GROMACS .gro file of C-alpha atoms in nm:
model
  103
    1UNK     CA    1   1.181   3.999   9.909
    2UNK     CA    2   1.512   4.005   9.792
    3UNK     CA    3   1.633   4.011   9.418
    4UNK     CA    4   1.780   3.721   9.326
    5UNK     CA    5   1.897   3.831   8.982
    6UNK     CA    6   2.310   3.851   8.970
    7UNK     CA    7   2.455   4.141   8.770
    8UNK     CA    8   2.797   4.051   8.789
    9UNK     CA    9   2.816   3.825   8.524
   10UNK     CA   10   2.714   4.018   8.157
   11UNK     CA   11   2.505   3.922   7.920
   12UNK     CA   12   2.631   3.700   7.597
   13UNK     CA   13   2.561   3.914   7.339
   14UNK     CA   14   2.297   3.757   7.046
   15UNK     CA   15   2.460   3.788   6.747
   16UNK     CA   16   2.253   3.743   6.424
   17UNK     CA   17   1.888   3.744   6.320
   18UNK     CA   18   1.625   3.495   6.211
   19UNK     CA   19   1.595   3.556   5.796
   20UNK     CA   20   1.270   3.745   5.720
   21UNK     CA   21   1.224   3.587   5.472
   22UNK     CA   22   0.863   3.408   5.365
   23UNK     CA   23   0.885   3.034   5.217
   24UNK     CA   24   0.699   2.970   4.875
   25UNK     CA   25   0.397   2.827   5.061
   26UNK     CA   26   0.324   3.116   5.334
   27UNK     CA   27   0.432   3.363   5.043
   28UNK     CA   28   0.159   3.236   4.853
   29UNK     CA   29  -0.090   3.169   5.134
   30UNK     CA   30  -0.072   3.551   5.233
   31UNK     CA   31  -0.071   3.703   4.842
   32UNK     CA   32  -0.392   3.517   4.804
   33UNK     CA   33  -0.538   3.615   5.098
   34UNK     CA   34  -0.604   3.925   4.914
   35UNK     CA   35  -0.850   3.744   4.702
   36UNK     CA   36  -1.069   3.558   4.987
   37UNK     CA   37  -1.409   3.727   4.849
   38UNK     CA   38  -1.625   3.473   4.632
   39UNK     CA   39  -1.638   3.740   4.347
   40UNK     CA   40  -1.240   3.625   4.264
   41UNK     CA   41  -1.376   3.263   4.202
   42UNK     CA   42  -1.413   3.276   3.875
   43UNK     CA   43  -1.020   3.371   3.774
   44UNK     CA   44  -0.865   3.145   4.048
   45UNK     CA   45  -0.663   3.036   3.779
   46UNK     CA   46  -0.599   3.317   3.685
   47UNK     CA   47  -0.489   3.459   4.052
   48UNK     CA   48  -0.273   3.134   4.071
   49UNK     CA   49  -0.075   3.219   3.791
   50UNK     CA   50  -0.041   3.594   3.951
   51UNK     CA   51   0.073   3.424   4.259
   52UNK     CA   52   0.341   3.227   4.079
   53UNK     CA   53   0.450   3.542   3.896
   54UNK     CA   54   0.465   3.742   4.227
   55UNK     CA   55   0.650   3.436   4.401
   56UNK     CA   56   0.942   3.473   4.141
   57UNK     CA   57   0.984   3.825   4.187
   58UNK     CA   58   1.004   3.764   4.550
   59UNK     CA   59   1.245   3.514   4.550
   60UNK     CA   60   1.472   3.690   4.285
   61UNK     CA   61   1.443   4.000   4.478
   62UNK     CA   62   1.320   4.238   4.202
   63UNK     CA   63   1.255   4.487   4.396
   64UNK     CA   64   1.319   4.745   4.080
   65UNK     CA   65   1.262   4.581   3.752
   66UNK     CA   66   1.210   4.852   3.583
   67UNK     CA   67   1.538   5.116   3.620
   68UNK     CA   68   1.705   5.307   3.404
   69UNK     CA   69   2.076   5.498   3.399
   70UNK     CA   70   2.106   5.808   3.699
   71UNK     CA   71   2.248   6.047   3.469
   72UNK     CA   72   2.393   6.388   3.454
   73UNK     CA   73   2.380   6.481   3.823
   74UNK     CA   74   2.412   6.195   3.990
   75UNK     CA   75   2.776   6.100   4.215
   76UNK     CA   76   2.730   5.780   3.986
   77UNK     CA   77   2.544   5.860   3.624
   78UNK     CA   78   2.537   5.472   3.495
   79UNK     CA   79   2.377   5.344   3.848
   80UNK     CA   80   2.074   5.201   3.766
   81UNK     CA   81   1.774   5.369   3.946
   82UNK     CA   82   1.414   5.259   3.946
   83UNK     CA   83   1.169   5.443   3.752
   84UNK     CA   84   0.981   5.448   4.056
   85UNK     CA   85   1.240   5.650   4.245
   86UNK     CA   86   1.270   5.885   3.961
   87UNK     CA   87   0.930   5.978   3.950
   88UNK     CA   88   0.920   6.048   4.341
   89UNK     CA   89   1.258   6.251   4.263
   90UNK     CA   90   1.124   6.446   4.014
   91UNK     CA   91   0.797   6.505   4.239
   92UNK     CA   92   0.992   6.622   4.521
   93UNK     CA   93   1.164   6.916   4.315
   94UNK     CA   94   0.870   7.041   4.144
   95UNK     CA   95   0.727   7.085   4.520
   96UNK     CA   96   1.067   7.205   4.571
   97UNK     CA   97   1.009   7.460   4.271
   98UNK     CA   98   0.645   7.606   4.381
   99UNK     CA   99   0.735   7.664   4.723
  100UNK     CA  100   1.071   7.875   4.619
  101UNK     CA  101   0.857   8.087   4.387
  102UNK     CA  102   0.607   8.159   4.649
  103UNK     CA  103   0.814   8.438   4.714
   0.00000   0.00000   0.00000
């Protein structure tokens, strides 16, 4: 059986990608999928209001609202860094620290 496939043409390349991006309503459909058990049915409400909340900070991207200055140290000391990432930092060089002294 021969291959009928021709390589002597190439490919187009694809160029771009789909958005990953989740729309308001399958945003919201998966966030509150979190909160299927019957026990949650009493702050629905409540959850809904979450959802809208967590549907903002989606959309805005606020991926680190809560940052503060690099500092001394830092290529760039007035980038602001999350609080988050600071934390991790600062638990990375104490392990840093013990293993050194382990000497």
């Amino acid at each position: 059986m021969a291959n009928s496939t021709d390589f002597s043409k190439s490919p187009k390349p694809r160029k771009g990608m789909p958005s990953p991006r989740l729309g308001e309503s399958e945003f919201k459909a998966r966030y509150l999928r979190q909160f299927y058990d019957p026990a949650f049915q009493p702050e629905a409400d409540a959850i809904g209001r979450l959802a809208e909340i967590a549907w903002q900070a989606y959309s805005e991207e606020r991926k680190a609202p809560i940052t503060r200055k690099a500092g001394q140290g830092f290529h760039d000391p007035d980038y602001d860094l999350s609080v988050d990432w600071f934390a991790a930092h600062e638990a990375v060089e104490a392990a840093q620290r013990r293993y050194e002294d382990k000497t």
